[in-house]
XYZ file of C-alpha atoms in Angstrom:
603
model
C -37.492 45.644 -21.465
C -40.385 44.538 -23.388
C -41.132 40.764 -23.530
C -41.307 39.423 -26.908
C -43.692 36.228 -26.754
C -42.079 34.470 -28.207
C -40.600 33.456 -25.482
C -43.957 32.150 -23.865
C -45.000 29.742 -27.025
C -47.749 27.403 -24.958
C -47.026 24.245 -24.122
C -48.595 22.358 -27.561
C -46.775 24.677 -29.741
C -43.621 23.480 -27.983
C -44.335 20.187 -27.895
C -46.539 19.381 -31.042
C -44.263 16.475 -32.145
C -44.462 14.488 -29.139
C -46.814 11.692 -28.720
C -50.652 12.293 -27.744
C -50.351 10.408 -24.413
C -47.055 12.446 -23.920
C -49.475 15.624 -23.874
C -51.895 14.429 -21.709
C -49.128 13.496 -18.902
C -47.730 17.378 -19.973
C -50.701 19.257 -19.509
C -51.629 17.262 -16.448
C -48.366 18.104 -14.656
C -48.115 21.588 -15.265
C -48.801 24.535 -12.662
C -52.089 26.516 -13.754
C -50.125 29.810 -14.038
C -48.507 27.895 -16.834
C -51.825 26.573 -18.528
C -52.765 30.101 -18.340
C -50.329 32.535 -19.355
C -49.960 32.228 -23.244
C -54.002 32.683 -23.576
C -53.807 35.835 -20.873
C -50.323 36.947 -23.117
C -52.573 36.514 -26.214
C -55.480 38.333 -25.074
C -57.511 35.345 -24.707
C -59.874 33.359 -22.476
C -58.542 30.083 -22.128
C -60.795 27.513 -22.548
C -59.764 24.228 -21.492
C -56.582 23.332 -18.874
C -55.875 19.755 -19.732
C -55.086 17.682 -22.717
C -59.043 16.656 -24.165
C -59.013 12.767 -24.299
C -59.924 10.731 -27.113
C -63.055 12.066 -28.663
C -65.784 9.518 -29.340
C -68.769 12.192 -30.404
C -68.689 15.374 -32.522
C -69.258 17.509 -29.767
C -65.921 16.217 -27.892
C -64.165 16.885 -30.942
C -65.748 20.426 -31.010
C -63.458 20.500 -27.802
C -60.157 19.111 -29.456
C -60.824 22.228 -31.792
C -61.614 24.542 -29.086
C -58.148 23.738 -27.653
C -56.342 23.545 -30.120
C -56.896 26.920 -31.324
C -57.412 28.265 -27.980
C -52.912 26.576 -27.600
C -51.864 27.762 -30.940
C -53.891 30.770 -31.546
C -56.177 30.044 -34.289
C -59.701 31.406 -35.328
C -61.895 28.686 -33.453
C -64.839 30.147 -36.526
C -62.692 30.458 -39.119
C -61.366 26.848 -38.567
C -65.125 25.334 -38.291
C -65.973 27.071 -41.121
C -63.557 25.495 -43.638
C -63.998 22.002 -41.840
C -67.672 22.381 -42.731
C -67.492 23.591 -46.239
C -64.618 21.275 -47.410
C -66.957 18.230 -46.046
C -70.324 19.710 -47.372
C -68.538 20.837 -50.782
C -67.086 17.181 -51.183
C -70.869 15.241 -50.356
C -72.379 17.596 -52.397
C -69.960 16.853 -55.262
C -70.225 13.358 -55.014
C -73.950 13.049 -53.799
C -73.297 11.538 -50.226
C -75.832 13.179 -47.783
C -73.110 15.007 -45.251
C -75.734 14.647 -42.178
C -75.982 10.947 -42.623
C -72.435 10.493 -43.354
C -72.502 5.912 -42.222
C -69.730 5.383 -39.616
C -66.621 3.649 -39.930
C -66.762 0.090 -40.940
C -70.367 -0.051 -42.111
C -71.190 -1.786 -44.919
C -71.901 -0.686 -48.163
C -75.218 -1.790 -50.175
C -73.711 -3.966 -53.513
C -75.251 -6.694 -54.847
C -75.037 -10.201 -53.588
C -71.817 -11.655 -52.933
C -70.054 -14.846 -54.136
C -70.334 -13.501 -57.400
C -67.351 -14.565 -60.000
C -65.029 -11.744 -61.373
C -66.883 -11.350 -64.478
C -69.720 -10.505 -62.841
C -68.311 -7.647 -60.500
C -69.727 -4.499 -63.027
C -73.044 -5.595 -61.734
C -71.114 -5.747 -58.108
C -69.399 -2.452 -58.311
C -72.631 -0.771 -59.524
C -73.540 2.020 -61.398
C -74.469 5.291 -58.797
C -77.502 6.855 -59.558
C -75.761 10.436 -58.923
C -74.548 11.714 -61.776
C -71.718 14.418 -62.049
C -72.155 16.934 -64.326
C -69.534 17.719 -66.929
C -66.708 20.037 -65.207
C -65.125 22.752 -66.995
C -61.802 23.106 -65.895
C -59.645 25.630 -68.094
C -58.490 26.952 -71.511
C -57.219 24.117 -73.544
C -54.169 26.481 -74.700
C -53.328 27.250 -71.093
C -54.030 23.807 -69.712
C -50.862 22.237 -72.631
C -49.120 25.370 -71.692
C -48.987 24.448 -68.049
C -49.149 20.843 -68.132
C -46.126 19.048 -66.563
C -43.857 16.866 -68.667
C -45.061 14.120 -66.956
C -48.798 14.492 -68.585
C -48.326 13.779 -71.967
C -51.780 12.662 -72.151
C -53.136 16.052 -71.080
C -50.647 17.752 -73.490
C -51.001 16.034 -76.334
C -55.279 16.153 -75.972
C -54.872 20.162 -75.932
C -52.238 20.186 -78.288
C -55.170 18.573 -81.060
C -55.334 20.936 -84.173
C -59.018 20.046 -84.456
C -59.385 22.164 -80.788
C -56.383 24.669 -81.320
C -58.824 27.387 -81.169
C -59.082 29.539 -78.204
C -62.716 28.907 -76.861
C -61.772 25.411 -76.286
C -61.873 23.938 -72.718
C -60.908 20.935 -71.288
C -64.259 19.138 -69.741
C -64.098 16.346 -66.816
C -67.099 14.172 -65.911
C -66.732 10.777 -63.633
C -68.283 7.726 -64.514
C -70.668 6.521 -62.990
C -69.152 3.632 -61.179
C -66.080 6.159 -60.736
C -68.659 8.247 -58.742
C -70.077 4.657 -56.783
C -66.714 4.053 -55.584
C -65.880 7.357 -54.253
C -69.545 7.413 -52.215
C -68.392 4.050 -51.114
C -65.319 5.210 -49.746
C -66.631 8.010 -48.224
C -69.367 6.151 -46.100
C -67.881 3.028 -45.902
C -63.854 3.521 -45.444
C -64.415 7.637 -44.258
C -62.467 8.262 -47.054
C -61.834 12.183 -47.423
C -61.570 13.826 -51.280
C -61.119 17.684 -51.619
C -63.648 19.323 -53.643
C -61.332 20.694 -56.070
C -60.562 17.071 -57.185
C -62.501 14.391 -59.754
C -62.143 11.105 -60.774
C -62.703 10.803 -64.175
C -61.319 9.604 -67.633
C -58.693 11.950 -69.716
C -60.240 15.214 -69.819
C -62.523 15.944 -73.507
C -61.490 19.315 -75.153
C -64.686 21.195 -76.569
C -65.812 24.756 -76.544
C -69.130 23.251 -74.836
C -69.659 20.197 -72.896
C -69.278 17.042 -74.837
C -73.000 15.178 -75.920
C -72.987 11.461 -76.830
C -74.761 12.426 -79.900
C -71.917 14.679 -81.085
C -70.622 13.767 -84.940
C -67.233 14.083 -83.611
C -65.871 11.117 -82.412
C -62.993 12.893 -80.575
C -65.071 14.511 -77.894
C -67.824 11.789 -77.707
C -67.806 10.891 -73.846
C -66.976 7.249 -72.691
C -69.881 5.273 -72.294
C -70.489 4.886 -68.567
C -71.341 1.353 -68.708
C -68.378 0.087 -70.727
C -64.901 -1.541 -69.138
C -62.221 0.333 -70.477
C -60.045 -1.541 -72.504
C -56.084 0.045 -72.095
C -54.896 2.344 -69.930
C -55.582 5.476 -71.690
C -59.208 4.771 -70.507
C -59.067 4.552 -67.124
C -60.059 6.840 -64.706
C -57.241 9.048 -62.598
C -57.416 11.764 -60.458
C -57.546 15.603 -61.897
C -57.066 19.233 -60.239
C -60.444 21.181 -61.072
C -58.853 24.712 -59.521
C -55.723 25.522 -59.098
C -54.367 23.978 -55.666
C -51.296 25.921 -54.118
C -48.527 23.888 -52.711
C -49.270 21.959 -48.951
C -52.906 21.674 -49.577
C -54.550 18.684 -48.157
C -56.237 16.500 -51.153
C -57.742 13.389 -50.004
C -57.574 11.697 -46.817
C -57.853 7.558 -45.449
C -57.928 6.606 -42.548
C -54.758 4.420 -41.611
C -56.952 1.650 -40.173
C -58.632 1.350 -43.723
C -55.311 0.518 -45.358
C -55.112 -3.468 -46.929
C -52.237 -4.334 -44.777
C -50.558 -7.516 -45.524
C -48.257 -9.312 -42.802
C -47.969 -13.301 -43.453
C -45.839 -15.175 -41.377
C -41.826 -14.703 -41.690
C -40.320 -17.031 -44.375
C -36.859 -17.503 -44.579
C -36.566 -17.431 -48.104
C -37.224 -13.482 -49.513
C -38.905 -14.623 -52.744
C -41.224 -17.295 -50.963
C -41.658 -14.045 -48.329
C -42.429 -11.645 -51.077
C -45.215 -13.626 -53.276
C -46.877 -14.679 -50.013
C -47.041 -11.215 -49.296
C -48.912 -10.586 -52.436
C -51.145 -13.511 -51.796
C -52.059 -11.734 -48.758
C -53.345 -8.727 -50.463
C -54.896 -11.064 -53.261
C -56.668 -12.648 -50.566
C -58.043 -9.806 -48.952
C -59.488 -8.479 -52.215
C -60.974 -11.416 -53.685
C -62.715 -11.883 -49.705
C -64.159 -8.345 -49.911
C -65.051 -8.750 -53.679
C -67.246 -11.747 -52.406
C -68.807 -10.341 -49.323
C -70.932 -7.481 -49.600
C -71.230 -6.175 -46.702
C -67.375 -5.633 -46.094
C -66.042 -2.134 -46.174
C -63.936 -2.769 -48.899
C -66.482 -3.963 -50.946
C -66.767 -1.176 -53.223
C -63.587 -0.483 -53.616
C -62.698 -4.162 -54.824
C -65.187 -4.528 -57.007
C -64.345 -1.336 -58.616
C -60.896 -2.526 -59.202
C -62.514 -5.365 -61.086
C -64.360 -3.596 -62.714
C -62.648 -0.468 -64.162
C -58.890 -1.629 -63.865
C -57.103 -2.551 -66.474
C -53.628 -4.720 -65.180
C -50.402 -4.185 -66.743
C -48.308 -6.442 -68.185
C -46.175 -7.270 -65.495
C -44.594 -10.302 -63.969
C -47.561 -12.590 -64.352
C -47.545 -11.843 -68.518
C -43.780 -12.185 -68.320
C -41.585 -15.072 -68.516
C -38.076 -15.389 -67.915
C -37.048 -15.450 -71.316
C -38.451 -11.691 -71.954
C -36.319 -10.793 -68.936
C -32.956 -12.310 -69.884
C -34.007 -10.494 -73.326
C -33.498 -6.681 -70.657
C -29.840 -8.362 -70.142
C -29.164 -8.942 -73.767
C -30.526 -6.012 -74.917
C -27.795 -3.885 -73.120
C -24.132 -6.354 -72.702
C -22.334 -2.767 -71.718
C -24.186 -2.293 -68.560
C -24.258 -5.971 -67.518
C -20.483 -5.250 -66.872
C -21.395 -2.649 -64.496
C -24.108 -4.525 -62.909
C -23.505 -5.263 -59.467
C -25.155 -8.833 -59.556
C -22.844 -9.961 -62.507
C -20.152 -12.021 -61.922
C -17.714 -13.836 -64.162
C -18.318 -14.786 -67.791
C -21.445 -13.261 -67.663
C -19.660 -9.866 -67.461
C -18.072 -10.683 -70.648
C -20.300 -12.289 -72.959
C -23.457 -10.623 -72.835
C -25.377 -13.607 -73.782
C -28.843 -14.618 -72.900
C -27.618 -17.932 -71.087
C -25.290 -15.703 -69.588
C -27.315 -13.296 -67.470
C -26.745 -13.155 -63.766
C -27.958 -16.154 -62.297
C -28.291 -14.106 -58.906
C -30.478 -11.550 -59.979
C -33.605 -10.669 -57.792
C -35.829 -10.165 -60.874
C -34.937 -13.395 -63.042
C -35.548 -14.993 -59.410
C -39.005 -13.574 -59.234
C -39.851 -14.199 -62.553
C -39.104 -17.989 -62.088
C -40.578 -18.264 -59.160
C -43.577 -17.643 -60.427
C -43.905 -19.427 -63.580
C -41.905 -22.703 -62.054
C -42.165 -23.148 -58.610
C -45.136 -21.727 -58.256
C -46.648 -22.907 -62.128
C -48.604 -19.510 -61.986
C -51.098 -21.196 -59.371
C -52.082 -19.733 -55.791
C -49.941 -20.672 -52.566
C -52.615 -20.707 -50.135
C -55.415 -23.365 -50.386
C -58.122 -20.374 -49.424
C -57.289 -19.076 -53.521
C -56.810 -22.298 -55.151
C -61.065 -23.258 -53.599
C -61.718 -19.960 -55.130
C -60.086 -18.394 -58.202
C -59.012 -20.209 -60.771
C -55.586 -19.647 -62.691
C -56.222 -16.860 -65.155
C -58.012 -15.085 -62.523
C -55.388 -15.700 -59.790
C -52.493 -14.220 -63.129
C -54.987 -10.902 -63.035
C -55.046 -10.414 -59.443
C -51.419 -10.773 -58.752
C -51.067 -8.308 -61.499
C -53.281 -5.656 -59.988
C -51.379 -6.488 -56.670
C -48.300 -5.428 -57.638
C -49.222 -2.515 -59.943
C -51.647 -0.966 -57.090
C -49.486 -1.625 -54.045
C -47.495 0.866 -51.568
C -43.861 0.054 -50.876
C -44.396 -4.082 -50.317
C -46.772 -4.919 -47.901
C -50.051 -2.265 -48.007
C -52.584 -1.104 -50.748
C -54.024 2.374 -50.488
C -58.044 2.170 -51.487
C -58.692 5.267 -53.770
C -54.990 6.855 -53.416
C -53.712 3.972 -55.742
C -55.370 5.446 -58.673
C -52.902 8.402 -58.785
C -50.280 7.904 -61.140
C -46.183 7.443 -61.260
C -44.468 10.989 -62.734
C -40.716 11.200 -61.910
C -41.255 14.956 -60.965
C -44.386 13.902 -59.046
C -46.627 16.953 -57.842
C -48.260 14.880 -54.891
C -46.854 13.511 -51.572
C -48.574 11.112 -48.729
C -48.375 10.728 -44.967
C -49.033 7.613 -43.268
C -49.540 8.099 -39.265
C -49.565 5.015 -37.137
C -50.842 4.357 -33.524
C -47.393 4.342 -32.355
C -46.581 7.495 -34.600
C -50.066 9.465 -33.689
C -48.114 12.970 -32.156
C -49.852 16.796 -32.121
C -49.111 17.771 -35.558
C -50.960 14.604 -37.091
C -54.276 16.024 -34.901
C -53.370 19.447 -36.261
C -52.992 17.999 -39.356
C -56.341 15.853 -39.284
C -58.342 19.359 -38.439
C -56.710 20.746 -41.170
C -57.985 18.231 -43.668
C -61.444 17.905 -42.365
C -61.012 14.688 -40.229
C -64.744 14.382 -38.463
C -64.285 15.247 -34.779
C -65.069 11.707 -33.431
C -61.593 10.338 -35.677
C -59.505 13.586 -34.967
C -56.961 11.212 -32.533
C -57.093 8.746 -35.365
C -54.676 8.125 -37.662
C -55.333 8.692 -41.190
C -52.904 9.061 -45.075
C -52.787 12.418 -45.839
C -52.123 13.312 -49.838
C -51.438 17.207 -50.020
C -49.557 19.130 -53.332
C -45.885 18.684 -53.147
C -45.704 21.811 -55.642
C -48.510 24.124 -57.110
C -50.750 22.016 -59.194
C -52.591 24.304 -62.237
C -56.257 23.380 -62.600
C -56.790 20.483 -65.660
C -53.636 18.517 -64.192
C -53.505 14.947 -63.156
C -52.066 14.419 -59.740
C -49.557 11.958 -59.271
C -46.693 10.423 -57.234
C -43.184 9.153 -57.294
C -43.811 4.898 -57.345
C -40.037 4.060 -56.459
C -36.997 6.849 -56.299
C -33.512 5.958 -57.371
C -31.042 5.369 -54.209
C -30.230 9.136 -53.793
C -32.338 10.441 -57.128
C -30.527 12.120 -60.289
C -29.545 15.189 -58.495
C -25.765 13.672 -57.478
C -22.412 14.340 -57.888
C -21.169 13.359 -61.258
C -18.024 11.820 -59.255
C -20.563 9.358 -57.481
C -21.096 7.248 -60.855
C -19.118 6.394 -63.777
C -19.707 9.228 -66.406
C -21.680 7.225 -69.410
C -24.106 9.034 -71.548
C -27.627 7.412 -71.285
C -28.662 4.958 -74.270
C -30.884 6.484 -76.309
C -35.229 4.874 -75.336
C -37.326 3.400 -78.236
C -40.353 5.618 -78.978
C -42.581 3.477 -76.749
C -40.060 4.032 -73.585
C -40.683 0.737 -72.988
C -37.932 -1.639 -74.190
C -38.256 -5.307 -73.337
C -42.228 -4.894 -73.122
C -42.918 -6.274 -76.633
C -41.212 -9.449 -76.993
C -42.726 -12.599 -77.973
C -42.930 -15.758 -75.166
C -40.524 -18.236 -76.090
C -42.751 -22.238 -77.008
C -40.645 -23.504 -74.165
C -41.295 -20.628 -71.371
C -44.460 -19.334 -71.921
C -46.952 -16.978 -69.847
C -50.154 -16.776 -71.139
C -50.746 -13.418 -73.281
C -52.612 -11.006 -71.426
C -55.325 -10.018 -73.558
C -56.348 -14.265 -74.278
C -56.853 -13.672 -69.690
C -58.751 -10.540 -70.009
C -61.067 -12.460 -72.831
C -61.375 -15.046 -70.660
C -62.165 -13.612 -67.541
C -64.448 -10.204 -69.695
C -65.961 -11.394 -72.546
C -67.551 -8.228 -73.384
C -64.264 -6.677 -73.588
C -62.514 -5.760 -76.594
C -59.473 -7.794 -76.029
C -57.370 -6.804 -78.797
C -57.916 -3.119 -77.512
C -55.735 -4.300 -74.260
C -52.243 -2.154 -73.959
C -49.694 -2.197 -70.490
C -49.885 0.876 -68.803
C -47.015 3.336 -69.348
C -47.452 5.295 -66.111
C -48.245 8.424 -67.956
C -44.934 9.339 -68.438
C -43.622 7.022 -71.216
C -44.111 8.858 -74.328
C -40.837 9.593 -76.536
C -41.379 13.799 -75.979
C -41.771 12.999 -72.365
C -38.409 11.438 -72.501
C -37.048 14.225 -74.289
C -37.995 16.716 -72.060
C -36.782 14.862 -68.756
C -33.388 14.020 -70.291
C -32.162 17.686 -69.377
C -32.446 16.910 -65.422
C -30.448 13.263 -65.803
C -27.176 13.081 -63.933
C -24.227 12.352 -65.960
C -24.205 9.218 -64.133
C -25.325 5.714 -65.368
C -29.447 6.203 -64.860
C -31.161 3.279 -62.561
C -33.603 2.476 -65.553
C -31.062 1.960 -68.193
C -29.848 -0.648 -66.258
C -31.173 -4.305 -67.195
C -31.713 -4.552 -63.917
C -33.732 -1.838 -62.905
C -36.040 -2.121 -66.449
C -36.744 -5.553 -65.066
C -37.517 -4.132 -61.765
C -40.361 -1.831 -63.413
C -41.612 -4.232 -65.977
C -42.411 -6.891 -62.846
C -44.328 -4.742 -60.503
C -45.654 -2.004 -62.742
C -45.826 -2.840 -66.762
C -43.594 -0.209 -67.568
C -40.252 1.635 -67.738
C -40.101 5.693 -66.823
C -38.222 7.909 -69.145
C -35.776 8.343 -66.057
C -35.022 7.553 -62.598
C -37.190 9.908 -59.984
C -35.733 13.181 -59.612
C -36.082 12.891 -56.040
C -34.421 10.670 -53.278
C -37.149 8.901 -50.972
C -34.946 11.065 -48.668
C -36.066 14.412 -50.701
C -39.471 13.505 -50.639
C -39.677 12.710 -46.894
C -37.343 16.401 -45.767
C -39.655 18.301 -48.612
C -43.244 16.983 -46.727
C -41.187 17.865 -43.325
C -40.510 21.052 -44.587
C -44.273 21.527 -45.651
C -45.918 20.517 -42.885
C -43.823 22.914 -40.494
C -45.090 25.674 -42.826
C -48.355 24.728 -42.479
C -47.629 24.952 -38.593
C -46.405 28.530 -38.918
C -49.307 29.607 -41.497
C -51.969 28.335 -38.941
C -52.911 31.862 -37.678
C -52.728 33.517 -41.409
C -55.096 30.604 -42.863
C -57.588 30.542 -39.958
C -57.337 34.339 -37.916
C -59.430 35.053 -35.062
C -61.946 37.005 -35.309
C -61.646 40.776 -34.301
């Protein structure tokens, strides 16, 4: 009877979700007949008979690859190979020397520190590599296949002044986009796949855009020059197509801003100083140049515009949400009483978690710092912009992501992230740091992974789900009362525009960006919309809503996206946090069962 093998997987194959120091105690256990027999089933020399330790050099991570593909039967070459391009293709790119790559935790050459926030363009720098213009596809094909979600991208190729065929769309960093990135790479060993750029909304032309050009529609942003809304900033952009599963950019989990301030018994107190934390950490790294975050702060400061969120929102423009819509206060499950019935602005729920952030801020706190360490330092305008970046920057409630936090919010998001942990660190996370291009000194590390959720078309802006709805919109209609969705206002944004009240006031957000830029345009300053908040964008995402009552049309939950992020999505996520997390399960098992088709041995 002939032995299918199956049956005689090695031991890492079999084990590859158990811990690293599980492994070790494995392999170190186990009879050598056992080491031995899937490389002499396979046809192969085996190579190594214990679990490799921690590697601290390249060469004794050249054994953790050795092993690996020696226990799960991948081309040792073929797997070099691709970690070497992908890191040579990426330095190249970006103009960081590959062979002098700085180790983790170095510092990275900015000016002088204890500089204020207006001066942190001279802070962040400008690089003195410059990216050359990248053409990325047919401007016809590019609207064709754009996502709903990029109505930015759609509506540039949709232009009638670049209808014709022999248009492109054209991507070129900035230059501090480009200082940023080098600073991640050397200082925070910050991973970016070559088929990715930072850069501002992509320029349609049939040749590459020239600041000379009479047509002010393709005239390239001036590098030097803070942009002044959100259509200006910088995001991240597919150059090539990128097939679903691929590995995109990589951080290592040690260079994530983690906050974690002492408990507080009170959950509002708890939440702000958890914000503090993370304004603190910036504003220190801002001010100290040779921190590793140094770069990456100063780049916020510099080419970030905030949203107007909780700090540029006062209480009245939230009770305004619960005015705005009396037939869903009813349904609300934090309104109780009268409140349920009248639908008046003195009438909104007393108990409600935003109104109690909201007032926390502006009364309690009088829009000034907790800690002492901020009050010595920042003054109140600045300490308003911070907290604002915070929130609109942040992962989940306590961590911000350097360089993964400039990828935007789509409710059909095409992007997904992994965060391992010390106590999470298992053999697929080593599998999946080789994969990615980890150095071999970090392989045992853990690191973020971003990789496509979904095939991504070259010309598309990556992005990622911010906040899913409880279970997302694919329920059972049975689950919610049946209640056809309020029509949005063309901005998608209701409640973003109102007025402050004389008697609760939050100073207007372009008067702190005046203040704290002068050479801004001020009156240029718009909230972000996340991409995604255009009326046709709504349109087109309306067809996937539940019949149920959607998250975001309740008062609640558009007070919930004005606070932290500045703006309201066309609909709830079309994914459950659940989804998301079984979907990058799925993925990363197929990436597991791929590994001998992506990286063969030779012969």
């Amino acid at each position: 009877m002939r032995c299918s093998t199956r049956w005689h997987a090695s031991v890492l194959l079999q084990h590859i979700h158990r811990s690293l120091p599980v492994l070790q105690k494995l392999y170190a256990h186990l009879p050598q007949p056992q080491l031995q027999r899937p490389a002499q089933l396979a046809g192969r020399v085996d190579s190594a008979t214990s679990f490799p330790p921690d590697p601290q050099t390249a060469e004794e991570g050249d054994r953790v690859v050795r092993f690996f593909c020696s226990e799960l039967g991948m081309g040792e070459a073929a797997l070099q190979q691709w970690r070497h391009k992908l890191r040579h293709k990426s330095a190249q790119r970006w103009g960081v020397p590959a062979a002098s790559r700085a180790p983790p935790n170095s510092p990275a050459h900015f000016s002088s520190p204890n500089l204020p926030i207006s001066d942190t363009a001279a802070a962040a720098g400008a690089s003195s590599t410059t990216v050359p213009w990248t053409r990325v596809r047919g401007a016809r094909a590019a609207a064709a296949a754009a996502p709903p979600s990029h109505a930015i991208l759609s509506a540039a190729a949709d232009r009638k002044a670049y209808a014709s065929s022999s248009s492109f769309l054209w991507l070129r960093p900035r230059s501090q986009d480009v200082a940023v990135v080098q600073s991640a790479m050397q200082s925070l060993q910050f991973i970016v796949s070559p088929f990715l750029l930072l850069s501002p909304t992509p320029v349609v032309a049939a040749s590459p855009p020239r600041s000379d050009s009479p047509d002010v529609n393709i005239v390239p942003p001036h590098d030097t020059v803070r942009p002044a809304s959100y259509e200006e900033c910088s995001r991240w952009y597919a150059t090539q197509p990128i097939p679903a599963g691929m590995f995109l950019m990589s951080l290592p989990t040690e260079a994530v801003l983690f906050a974690n301030p002492p408990p507080a018994a009170d959950p509002v107190l708890m939440f702000y100083m958890q914000v503090e934390e993370l304004v603190g950490q910036l504003v220190s790294a801002v001010a100290d140049a040779s921190a590793p975050h140094h770069g990456y702060a100063s780049y916020l400061c510099d080419s970030v515009v905030p949203s107007r969120n909780l700090p540029f929102l006062t209480t009245a423009d939230v009770q305004q949400l619960f005015e705005a819509a009396p037939d869903l206060i009813a349904q609300s499950p934090h309104v109780s009483g009268p409140a349920a019935v009248t639908g008046n602005v003195t009438s909104a729920p007393t108990d409600s978690p935003a109104l109690s952030l909201v007032s926390f801020f502006h009364e309690d706190m009088a829009g000034e710092p907790l800690s002492d360490y901020l009050r010595k330092r920042i003054s109140r305008d600045e300490y308003a912009w911070w907290v604002s970046l915070v929130l609109s920057h942040r992962a989940g409630a306590t961590s911000l992501l350097p360089m993964i936090d400039k990828l935007n919010h789509s409710p059909l998001p095409n992007c997904y992230y992994t965060m391992a942990t010390e106590d999470t660190m298992c053999g697929i996370d080593v599998l999946d740091n080789l994969f990615a291009g980890v150095p071999g000194e970090l392989l045992y590390q853990p690191y973020v992974h971003v990789f496509a959720l979904r095939d991504i078309p070259a010309g598309a802006e990556l992005t990622l789900c911010y906040a899913s709805a409880s279970e997302g919109v694919y329920n059972p209609a049975s689950r919610h009362p049946p209640a056809p969705p309020p029509p949005l206002s063309a901005s998608g944004r209701e409640g973003a525009h109102h007025q402050h009240s004389s008697a609760d006031s939050a100073k207007d957000m372009a008067e702190v960006m005046h203040d704290l830029f002068p050479s801004c345009d001020a009156s240029m300053v718009s909230e972000s919309d996340g991409g995604s908040g255009s009326l046709d964008c709504a349109s087109q995402f309306r067809r996937l809503k539940h019949p149920g009552r959607q998250e975001i049309d309740t008062p609640e939950g558009k007070a919930t996206w004005l606070l932290q992020w500045g703006f309201v999505p066309p609909c709830d996520a079309i994914y459950s946090a659940k989804d998301l997390r079984e979907m990058a399960t799925l993925i990363a098992e197929r990436r597991v069962d791929m590994r001998s088709l992506l990286f063969p041995q030779a012969g």
